[in-house]
PDB file of C-alpha atoms in Angstrom:
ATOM      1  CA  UNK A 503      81.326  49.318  62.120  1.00 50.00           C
ATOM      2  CA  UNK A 504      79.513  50.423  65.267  1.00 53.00           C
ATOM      3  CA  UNK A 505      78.904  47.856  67.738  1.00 47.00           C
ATOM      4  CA  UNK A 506      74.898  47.543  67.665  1.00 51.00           C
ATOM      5  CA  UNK A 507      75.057  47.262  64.124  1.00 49.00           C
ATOM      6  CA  UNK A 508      78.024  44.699  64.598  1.00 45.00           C
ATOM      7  CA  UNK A 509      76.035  42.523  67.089  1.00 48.00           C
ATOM      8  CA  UNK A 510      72.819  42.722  64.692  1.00 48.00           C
ATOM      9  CA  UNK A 511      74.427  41.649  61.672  1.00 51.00           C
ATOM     10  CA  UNK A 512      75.927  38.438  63.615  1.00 50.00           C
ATOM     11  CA  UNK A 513      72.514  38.215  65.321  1.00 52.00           C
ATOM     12  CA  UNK A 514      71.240  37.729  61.648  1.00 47.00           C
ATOM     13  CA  UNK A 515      73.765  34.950  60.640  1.00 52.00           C
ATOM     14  CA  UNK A 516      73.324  33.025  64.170  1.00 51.00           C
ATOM     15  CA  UNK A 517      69.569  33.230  63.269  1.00 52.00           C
ATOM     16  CA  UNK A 518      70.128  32.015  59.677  1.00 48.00           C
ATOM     17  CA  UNK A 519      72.639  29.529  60.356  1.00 50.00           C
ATOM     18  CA  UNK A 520      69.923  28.300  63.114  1.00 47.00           C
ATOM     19  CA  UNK A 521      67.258  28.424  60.442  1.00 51.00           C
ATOM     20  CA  UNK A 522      69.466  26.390  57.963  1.00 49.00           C
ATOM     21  CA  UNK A 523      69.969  23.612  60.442  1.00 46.00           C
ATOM     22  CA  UNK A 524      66.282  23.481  61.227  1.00 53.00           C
ATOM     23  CA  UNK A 525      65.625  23.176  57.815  1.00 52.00           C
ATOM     24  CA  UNK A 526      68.195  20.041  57.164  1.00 46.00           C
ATOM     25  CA  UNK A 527      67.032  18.421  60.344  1.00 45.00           C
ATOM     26  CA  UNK A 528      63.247  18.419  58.767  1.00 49.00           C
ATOM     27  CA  UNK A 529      64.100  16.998  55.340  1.00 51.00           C
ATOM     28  CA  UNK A 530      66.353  14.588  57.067  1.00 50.00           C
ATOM     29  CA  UNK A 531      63.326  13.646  59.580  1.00 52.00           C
ATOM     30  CA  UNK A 532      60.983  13.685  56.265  1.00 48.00           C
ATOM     31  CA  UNK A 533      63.386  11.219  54.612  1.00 47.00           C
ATOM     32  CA  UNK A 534      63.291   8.962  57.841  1.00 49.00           C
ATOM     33  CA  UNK A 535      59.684   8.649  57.446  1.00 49.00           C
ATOM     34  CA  UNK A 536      59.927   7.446  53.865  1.00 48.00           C
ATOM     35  CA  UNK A 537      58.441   3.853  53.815  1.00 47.00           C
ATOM     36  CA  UNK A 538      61.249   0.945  53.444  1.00 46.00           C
ATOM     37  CA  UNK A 539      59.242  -0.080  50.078  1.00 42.00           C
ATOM     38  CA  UNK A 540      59.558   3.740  48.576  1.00 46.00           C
ATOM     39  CA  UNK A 541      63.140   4.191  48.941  1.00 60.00           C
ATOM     40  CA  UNK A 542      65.771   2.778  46.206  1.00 83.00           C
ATOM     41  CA  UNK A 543      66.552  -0.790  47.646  1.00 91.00           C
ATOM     42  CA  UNK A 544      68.491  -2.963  45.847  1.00 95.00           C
ATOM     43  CA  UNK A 545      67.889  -6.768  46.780  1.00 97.00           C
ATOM     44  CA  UNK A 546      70.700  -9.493  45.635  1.00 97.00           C
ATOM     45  CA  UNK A 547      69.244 -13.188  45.448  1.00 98.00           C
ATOM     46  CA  UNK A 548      71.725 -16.039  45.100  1.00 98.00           C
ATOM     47  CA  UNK A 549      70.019 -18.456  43.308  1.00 97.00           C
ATOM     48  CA  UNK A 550      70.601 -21.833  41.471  1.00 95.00           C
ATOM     49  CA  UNK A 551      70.825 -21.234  37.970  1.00 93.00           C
ATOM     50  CA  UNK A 552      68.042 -23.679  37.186  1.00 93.00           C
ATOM     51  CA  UNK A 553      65.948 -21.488  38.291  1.00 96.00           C
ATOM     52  CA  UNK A 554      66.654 -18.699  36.317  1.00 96.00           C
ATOM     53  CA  UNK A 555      63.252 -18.595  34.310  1.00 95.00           C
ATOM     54  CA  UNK A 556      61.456 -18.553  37.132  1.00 97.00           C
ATOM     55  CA  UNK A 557      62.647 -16.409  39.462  1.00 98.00           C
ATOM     56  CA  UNK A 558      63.273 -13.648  36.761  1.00 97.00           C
ATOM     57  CA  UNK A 559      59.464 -13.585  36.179  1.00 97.00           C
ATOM     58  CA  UNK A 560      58.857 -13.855  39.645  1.00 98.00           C
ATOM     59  CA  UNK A 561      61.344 -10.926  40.217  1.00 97.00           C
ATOM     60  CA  UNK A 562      59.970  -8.504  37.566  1.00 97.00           C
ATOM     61  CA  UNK A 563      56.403  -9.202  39.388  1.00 97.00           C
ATOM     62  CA  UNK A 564      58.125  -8.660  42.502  1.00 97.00           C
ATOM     63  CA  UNK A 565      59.689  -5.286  41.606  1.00 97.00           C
ATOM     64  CA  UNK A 566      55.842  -3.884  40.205  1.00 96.00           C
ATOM     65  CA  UNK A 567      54.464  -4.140  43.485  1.00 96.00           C
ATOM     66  CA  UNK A 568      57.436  -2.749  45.571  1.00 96.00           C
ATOM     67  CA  UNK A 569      58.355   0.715  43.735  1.00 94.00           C
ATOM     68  CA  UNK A 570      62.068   1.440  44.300  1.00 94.00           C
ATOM     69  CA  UNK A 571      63.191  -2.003  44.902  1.00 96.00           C
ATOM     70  CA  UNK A 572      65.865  -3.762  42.289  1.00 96.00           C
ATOM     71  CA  UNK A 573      66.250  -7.689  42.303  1.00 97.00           C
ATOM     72  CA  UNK A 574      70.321  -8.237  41.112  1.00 97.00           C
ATOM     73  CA  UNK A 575      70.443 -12.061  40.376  1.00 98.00           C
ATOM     74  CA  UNK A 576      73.745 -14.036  41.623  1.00 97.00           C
ATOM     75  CA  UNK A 577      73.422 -17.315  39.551  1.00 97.00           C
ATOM     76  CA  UNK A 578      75.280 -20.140  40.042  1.00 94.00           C
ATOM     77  CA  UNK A 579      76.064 -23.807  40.823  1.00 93.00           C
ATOM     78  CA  UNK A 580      74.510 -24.222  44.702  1.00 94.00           C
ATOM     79  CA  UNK A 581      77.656 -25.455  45.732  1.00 93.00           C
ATOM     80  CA  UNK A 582      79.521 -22.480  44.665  1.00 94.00           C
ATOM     81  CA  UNK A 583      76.848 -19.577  45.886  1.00 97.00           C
ATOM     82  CA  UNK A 584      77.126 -21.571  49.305  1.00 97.00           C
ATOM     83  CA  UNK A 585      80.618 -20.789  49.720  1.00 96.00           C
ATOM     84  CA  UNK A 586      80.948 -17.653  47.975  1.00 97.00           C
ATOM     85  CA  UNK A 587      77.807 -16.582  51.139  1.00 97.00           C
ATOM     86  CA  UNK A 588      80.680 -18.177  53.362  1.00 96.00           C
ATOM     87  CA  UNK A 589      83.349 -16.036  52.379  1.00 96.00           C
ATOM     88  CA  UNK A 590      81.179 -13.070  52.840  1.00 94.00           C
ATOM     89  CA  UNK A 591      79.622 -12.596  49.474  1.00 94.00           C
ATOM     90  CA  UNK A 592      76.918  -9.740  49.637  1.00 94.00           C
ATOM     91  CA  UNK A 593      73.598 -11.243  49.002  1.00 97.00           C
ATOM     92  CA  UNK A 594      69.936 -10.851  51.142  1.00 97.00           C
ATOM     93  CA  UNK A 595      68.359 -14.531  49.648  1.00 98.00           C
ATOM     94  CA  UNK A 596      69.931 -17.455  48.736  1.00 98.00           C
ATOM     95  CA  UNK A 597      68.059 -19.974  46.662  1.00 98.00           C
ATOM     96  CA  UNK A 598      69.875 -23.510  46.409  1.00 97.00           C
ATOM     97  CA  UNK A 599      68.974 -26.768  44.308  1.00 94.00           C
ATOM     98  CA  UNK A 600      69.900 -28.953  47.614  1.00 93.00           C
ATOM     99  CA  UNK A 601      68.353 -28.939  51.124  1.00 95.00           C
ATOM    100  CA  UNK A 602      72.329 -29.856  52.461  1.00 94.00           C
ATOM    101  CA  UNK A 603      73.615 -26.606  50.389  1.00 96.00           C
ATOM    102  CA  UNK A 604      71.245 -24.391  52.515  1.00 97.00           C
ATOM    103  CA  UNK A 605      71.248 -26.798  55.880  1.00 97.00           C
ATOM    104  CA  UNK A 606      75.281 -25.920  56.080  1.00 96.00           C
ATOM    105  CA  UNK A 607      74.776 -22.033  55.740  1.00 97.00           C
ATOM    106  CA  UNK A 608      71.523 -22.483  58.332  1.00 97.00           C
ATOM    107  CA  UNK A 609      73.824 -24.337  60.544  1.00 97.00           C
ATOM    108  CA  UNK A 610      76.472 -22.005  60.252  1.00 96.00           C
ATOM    109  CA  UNK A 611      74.246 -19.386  61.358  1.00 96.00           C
ATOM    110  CA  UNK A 612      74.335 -17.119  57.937  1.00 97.00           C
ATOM    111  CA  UNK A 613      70.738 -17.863  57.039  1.00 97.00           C
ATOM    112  CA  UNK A 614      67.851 -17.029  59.007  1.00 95.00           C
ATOM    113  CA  UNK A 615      66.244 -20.721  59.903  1.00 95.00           C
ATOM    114  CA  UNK A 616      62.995 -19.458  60.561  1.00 96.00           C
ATOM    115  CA  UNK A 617      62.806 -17.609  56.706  1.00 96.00           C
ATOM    116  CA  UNK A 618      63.467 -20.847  55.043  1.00 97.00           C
ATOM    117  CA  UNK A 619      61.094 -22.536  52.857  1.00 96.00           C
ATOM    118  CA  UNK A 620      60.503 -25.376  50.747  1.00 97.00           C
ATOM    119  CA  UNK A 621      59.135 -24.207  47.598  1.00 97.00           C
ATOM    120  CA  UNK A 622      59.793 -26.347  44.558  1.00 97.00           C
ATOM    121  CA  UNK A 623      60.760 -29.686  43.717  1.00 96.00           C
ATOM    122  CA  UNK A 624      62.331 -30.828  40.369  1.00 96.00           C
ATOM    123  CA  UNK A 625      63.139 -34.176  38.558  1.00 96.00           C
ATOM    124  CA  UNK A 626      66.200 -35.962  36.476  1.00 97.00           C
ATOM    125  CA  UNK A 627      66.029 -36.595  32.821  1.00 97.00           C
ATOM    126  CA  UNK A 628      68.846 -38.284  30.110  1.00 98.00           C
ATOM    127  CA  UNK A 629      69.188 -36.038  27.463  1.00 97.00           C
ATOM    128  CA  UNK A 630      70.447 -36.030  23.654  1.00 96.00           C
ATOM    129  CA  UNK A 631      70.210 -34.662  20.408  1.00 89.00           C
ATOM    130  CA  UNK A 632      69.344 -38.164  19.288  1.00 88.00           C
ATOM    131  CA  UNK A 633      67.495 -40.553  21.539  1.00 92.00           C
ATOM    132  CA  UNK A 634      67.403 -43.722  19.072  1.00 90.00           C
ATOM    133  CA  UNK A 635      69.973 -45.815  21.252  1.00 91.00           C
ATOM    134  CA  UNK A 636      69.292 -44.223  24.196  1.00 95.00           C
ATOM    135  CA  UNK A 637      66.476 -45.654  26.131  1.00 95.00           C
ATOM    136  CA  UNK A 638      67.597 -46.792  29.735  1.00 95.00           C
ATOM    137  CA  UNK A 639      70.827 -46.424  31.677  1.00 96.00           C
ATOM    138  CA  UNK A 640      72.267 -49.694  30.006  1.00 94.00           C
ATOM    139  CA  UNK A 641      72.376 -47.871  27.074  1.00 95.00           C
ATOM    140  CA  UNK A 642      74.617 -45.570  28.834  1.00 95.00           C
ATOM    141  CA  UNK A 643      77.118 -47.872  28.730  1.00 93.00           C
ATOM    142  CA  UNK A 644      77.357 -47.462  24.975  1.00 92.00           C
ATOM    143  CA  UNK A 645      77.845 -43.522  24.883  1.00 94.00           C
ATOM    144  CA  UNK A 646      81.176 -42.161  24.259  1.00 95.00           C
ATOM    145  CA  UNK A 647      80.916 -39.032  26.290  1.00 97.00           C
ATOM    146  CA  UNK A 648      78.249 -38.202  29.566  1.00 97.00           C
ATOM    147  CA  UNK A 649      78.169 -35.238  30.656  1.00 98.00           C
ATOM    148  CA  UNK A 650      76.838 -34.072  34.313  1.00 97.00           C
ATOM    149  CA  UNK A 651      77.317 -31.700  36.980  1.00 96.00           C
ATOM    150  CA  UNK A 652      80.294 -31.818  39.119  1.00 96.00           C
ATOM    151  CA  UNK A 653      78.883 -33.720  41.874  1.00 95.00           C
ATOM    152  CA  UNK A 654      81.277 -31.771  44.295  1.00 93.00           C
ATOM    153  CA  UNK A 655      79.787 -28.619  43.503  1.00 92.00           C
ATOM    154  CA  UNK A 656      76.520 -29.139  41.636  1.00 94.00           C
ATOM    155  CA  UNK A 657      73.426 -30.199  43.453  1.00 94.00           C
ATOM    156  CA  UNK A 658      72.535 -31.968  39.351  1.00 95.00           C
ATOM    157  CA  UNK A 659      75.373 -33.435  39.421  1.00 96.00           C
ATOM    158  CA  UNK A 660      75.315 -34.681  42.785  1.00 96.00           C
ATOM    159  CA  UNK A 661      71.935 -36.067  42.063  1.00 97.00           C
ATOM    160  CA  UNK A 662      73.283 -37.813  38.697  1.00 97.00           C
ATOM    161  CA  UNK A 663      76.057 -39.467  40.321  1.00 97.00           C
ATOM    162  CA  UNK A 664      73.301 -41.303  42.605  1.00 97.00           C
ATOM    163  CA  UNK A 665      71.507 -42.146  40.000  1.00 98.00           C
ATOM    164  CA  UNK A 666      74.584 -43.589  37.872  1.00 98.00           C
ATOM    165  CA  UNK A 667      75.771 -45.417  40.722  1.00 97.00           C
ATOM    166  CA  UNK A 668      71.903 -46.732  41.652  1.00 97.00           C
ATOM    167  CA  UNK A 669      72.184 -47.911  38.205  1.00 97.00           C
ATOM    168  CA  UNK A 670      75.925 -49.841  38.500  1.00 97.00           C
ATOM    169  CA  UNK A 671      77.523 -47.748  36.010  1.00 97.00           C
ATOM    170  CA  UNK A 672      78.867 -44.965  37.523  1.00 97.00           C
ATOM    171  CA  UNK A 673      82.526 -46.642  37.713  1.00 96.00           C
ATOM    172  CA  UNK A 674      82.385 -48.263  34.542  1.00 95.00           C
ATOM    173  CA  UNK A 675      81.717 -44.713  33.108  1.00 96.00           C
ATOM    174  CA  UNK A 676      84.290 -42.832  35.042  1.00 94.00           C
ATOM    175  CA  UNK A 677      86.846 -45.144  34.922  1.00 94.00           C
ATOM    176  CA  UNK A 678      86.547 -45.454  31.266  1.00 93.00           C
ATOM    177  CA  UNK A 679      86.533 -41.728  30.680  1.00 95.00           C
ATOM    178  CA  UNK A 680      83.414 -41.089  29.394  1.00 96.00           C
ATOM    179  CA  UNK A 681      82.376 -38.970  32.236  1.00 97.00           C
ATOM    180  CA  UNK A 682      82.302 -34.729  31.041  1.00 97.00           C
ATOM    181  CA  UNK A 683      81.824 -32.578  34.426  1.00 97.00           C
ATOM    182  CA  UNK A 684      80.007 -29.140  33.830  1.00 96.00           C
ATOM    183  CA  UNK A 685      80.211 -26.226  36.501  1.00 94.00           C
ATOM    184  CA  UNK A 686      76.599 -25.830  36.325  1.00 94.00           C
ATOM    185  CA  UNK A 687      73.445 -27.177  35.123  1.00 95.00           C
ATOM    186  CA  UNK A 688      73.189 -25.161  32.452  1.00 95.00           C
ATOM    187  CA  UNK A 689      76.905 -26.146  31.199  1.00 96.00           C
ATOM    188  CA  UNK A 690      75.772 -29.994  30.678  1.00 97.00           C
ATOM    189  CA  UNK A 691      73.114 -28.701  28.749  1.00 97.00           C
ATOM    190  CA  UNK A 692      75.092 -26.636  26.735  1.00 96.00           C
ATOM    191  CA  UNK A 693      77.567 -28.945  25.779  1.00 97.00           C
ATOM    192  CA  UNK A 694      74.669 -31.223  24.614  1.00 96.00           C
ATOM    193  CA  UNK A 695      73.054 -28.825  22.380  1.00 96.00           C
ATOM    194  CA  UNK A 696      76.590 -27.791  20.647  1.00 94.00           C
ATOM    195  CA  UNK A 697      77.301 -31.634  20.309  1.00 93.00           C
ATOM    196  CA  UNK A 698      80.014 -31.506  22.442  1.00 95.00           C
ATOM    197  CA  UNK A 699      78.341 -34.989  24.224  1.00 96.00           C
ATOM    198  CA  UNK A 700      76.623 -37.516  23.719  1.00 96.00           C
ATOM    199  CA  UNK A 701      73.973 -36.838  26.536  1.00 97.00           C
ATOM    200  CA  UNK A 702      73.612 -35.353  29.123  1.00 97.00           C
ATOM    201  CA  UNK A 703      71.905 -35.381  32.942  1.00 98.00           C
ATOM    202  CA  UNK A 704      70.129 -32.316  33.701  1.00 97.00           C
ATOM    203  CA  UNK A 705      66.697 -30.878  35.496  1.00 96.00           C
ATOM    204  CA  UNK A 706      63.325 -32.206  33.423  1.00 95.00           C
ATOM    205  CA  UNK A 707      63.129 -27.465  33.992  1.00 95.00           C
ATOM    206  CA  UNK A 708      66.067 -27.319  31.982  1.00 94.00           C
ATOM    207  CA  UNK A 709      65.613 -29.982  29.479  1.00 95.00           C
ATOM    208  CA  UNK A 710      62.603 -27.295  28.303  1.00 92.00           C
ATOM    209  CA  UNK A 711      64.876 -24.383  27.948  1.00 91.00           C
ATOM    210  CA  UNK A 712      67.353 -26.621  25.758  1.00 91.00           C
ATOM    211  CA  UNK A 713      67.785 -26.384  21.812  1.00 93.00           C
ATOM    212  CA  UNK A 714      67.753 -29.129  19.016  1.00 93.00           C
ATOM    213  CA  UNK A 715      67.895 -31.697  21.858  1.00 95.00           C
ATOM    214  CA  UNK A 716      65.133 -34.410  23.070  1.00 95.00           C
ATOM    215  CA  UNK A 717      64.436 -36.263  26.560  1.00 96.00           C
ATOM    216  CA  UNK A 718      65.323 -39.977  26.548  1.00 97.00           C
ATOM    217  CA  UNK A 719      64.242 -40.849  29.268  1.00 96.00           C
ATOM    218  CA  UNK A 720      62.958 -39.660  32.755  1.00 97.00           C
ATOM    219  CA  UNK A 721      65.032 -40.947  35.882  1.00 97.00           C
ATOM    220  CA  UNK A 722      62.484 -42.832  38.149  1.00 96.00           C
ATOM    221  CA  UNK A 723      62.607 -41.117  41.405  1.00 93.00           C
ATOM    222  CA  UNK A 724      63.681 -44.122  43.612  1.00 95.00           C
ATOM    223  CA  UNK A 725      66.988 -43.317  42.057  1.00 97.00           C
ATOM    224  CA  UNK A 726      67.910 -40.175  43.783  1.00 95.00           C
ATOM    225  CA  UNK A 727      67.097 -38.551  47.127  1.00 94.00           C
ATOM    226  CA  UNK A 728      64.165 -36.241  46.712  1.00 94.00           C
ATOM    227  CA  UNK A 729      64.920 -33.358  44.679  1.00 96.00           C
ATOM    228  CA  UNK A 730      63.654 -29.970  46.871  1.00 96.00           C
ATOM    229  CA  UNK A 731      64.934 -26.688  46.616  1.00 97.00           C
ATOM    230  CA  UNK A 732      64.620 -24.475  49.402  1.00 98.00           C
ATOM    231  CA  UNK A 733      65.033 -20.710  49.976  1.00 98.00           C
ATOM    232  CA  UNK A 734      65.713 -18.150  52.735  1.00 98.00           C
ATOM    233  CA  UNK A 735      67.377 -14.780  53.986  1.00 98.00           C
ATOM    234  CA  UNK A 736      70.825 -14.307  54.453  1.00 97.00           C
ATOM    235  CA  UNK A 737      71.433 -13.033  58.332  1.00 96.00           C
ATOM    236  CA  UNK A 738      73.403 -10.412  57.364  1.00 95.00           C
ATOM    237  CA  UNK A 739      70.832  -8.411  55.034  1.00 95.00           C
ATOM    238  CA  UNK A 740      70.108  -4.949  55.551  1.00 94.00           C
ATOM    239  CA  UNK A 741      66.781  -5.402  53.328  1.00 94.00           C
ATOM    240  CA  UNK A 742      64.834  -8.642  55.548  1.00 94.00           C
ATOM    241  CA  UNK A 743      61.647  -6.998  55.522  1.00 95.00           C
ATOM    242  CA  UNK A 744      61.710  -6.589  51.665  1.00 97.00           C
ATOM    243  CA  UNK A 745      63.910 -10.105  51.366  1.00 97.00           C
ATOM    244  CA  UNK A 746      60.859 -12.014  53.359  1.00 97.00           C
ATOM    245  CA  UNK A 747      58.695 -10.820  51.106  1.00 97.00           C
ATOM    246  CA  UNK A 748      60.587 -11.998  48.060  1.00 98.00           C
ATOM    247  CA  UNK A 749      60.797 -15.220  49.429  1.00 98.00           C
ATOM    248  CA  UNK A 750      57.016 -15.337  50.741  1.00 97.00           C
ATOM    249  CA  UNK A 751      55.988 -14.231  46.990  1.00 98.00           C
ATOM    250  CA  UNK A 752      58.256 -17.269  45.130  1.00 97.00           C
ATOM    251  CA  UNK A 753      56.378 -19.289  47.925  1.00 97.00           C
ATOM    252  CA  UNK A 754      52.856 -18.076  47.313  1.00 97.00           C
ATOM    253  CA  UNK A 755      50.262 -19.673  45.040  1.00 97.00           C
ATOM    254  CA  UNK A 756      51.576 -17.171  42.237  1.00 97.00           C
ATOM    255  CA  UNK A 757      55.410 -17.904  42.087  1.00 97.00           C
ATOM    256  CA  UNK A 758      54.475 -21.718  42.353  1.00 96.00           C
ATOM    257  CA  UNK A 759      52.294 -21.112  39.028  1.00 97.00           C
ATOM    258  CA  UNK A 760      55.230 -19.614  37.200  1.00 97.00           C
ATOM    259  CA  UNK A 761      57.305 -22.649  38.687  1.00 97.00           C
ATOM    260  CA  UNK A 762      54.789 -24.713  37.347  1.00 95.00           C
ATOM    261  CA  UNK A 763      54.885 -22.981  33.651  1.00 95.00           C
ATOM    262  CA  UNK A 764      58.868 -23.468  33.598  1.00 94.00           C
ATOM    263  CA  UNK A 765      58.657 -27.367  34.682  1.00 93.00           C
ATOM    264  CA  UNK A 766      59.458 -27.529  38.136  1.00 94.00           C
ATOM    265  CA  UNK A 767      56.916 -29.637  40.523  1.00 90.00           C
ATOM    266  CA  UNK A 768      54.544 -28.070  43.564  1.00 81.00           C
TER     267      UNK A 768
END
């Protein structure tokens, strides 16, 4: 091949190969620009499984007004999501059912202090699928099987052990073997409904959700420490505009309706 036609024909593929890379450079530039909001985002909340109701509805509101965003729930005892964020557990919010759960993570400097908010509070109740002996804690005495949450790992169960032992019976129950330990919430309540207890100590939020079972009684509040349930964003996040805005929506007037709807307190 001559050598002007030579040097015009690689002339042509330096100039299209230049062309080519100008053209990736703009789509990549293009993409760049994309708003946060419009590009696929998917957000994981740790959350206490009490709140599942809630912060599902909250979530599919959430996901209408931010197009491209997917909420992937993590549900859990508060004790356990706490240490599974310790051990380096992907998640961009973590919801507990216990201010400590969410101080130790703060303190440990895996949630941002300044996201974290207060939003809900919740209260104790003494379930059963019969409540005609069941009346007070004495009556507690009588039961063959309570079950609660494990109070090392279960903010309800926590809260029902300080009740139990407000009430002088916590011994006499666990020492006479009476006590059944769930891994969550939800598990006392299950094991209620199938008739696998006599009663049970859960949230008044999930006593609504149960089946074929009745409240016996509400535990007064001077029994427990106050029952609060903060949430915030995980430091680590590579979503904390979009995870803000989750938790500023679960704090706004709207999410505390739907909180409101599913039991849980302002």
């Amino acid at each position: 091949m001559p050598a002007n036609k030579l040097r015009a024909t690689n002339t042509l593929k330096i100039s299209l190969l230049v062309a080519a890379c100008i053209f990736v450079v703009a789509i990549l530039s293009l993409l760049l620009l994309v708003s946060p909001a419009a590009r696929k985002q998917e957000l994981t909340v740790s959350a206490a499984i009490s709140l599942k109701e809630p912060l599902t509805e909250i979530g599919a509101q959430f996901e209408k007004t931010h197009p491209g965003v997917t909420i992937v729930y993590n549900w859990g005892a508060s004790g356990q999501l706490e240490q599974q964020i310790e051990q380096g557990a992907p998640a961009d919010v973590f919801a507990s059912a216990a201010e400590d759960k969410m101080d130790k993570l703060v303190g440990k400097g895996l949630v941002d202090r300044q996201s974290v908010k207060d939003f809900t509070k919740n209260r104790l109740v003494v379930i059963g699928h019969s409540c005609d002996k069941i009346h007070s804690f004495d009556d507690l005495k009588n039961v063959d099987r309570l079950s609660i949450g494990d109070p090392l790992t279960v903010p309800a169960g926590e809260y029902a052990k300080e009740a139990l032992t407000k009430a002088k019976i916590y011994d006499s129950l666990q020492s006479g073997n009476k006590l059944v330990f769930g891994g969550n919430v939800r598990q006392v309540l299950i094991y209620v409904e199938g008739g696998n207890v006599d009663a049970g100590i859960v949230y008044s939020s999930d006593a609504i959700t149960g089946k074929g079972i009745s409240v016996c009684f509400t535990v007064p509040d001077t029994y427990t420490d106050p029952i609060v349930y903060p949430i915030g964003v995980i430091k680590t996040t590579q979503h904390g505009k979009v995870a803000q805005e989750f938790v500023d929506l679960v704090a706004s007037p709207y999410g505390q309706s739907i909180l409101k709807q599913k039991g849980f307190q302002p």
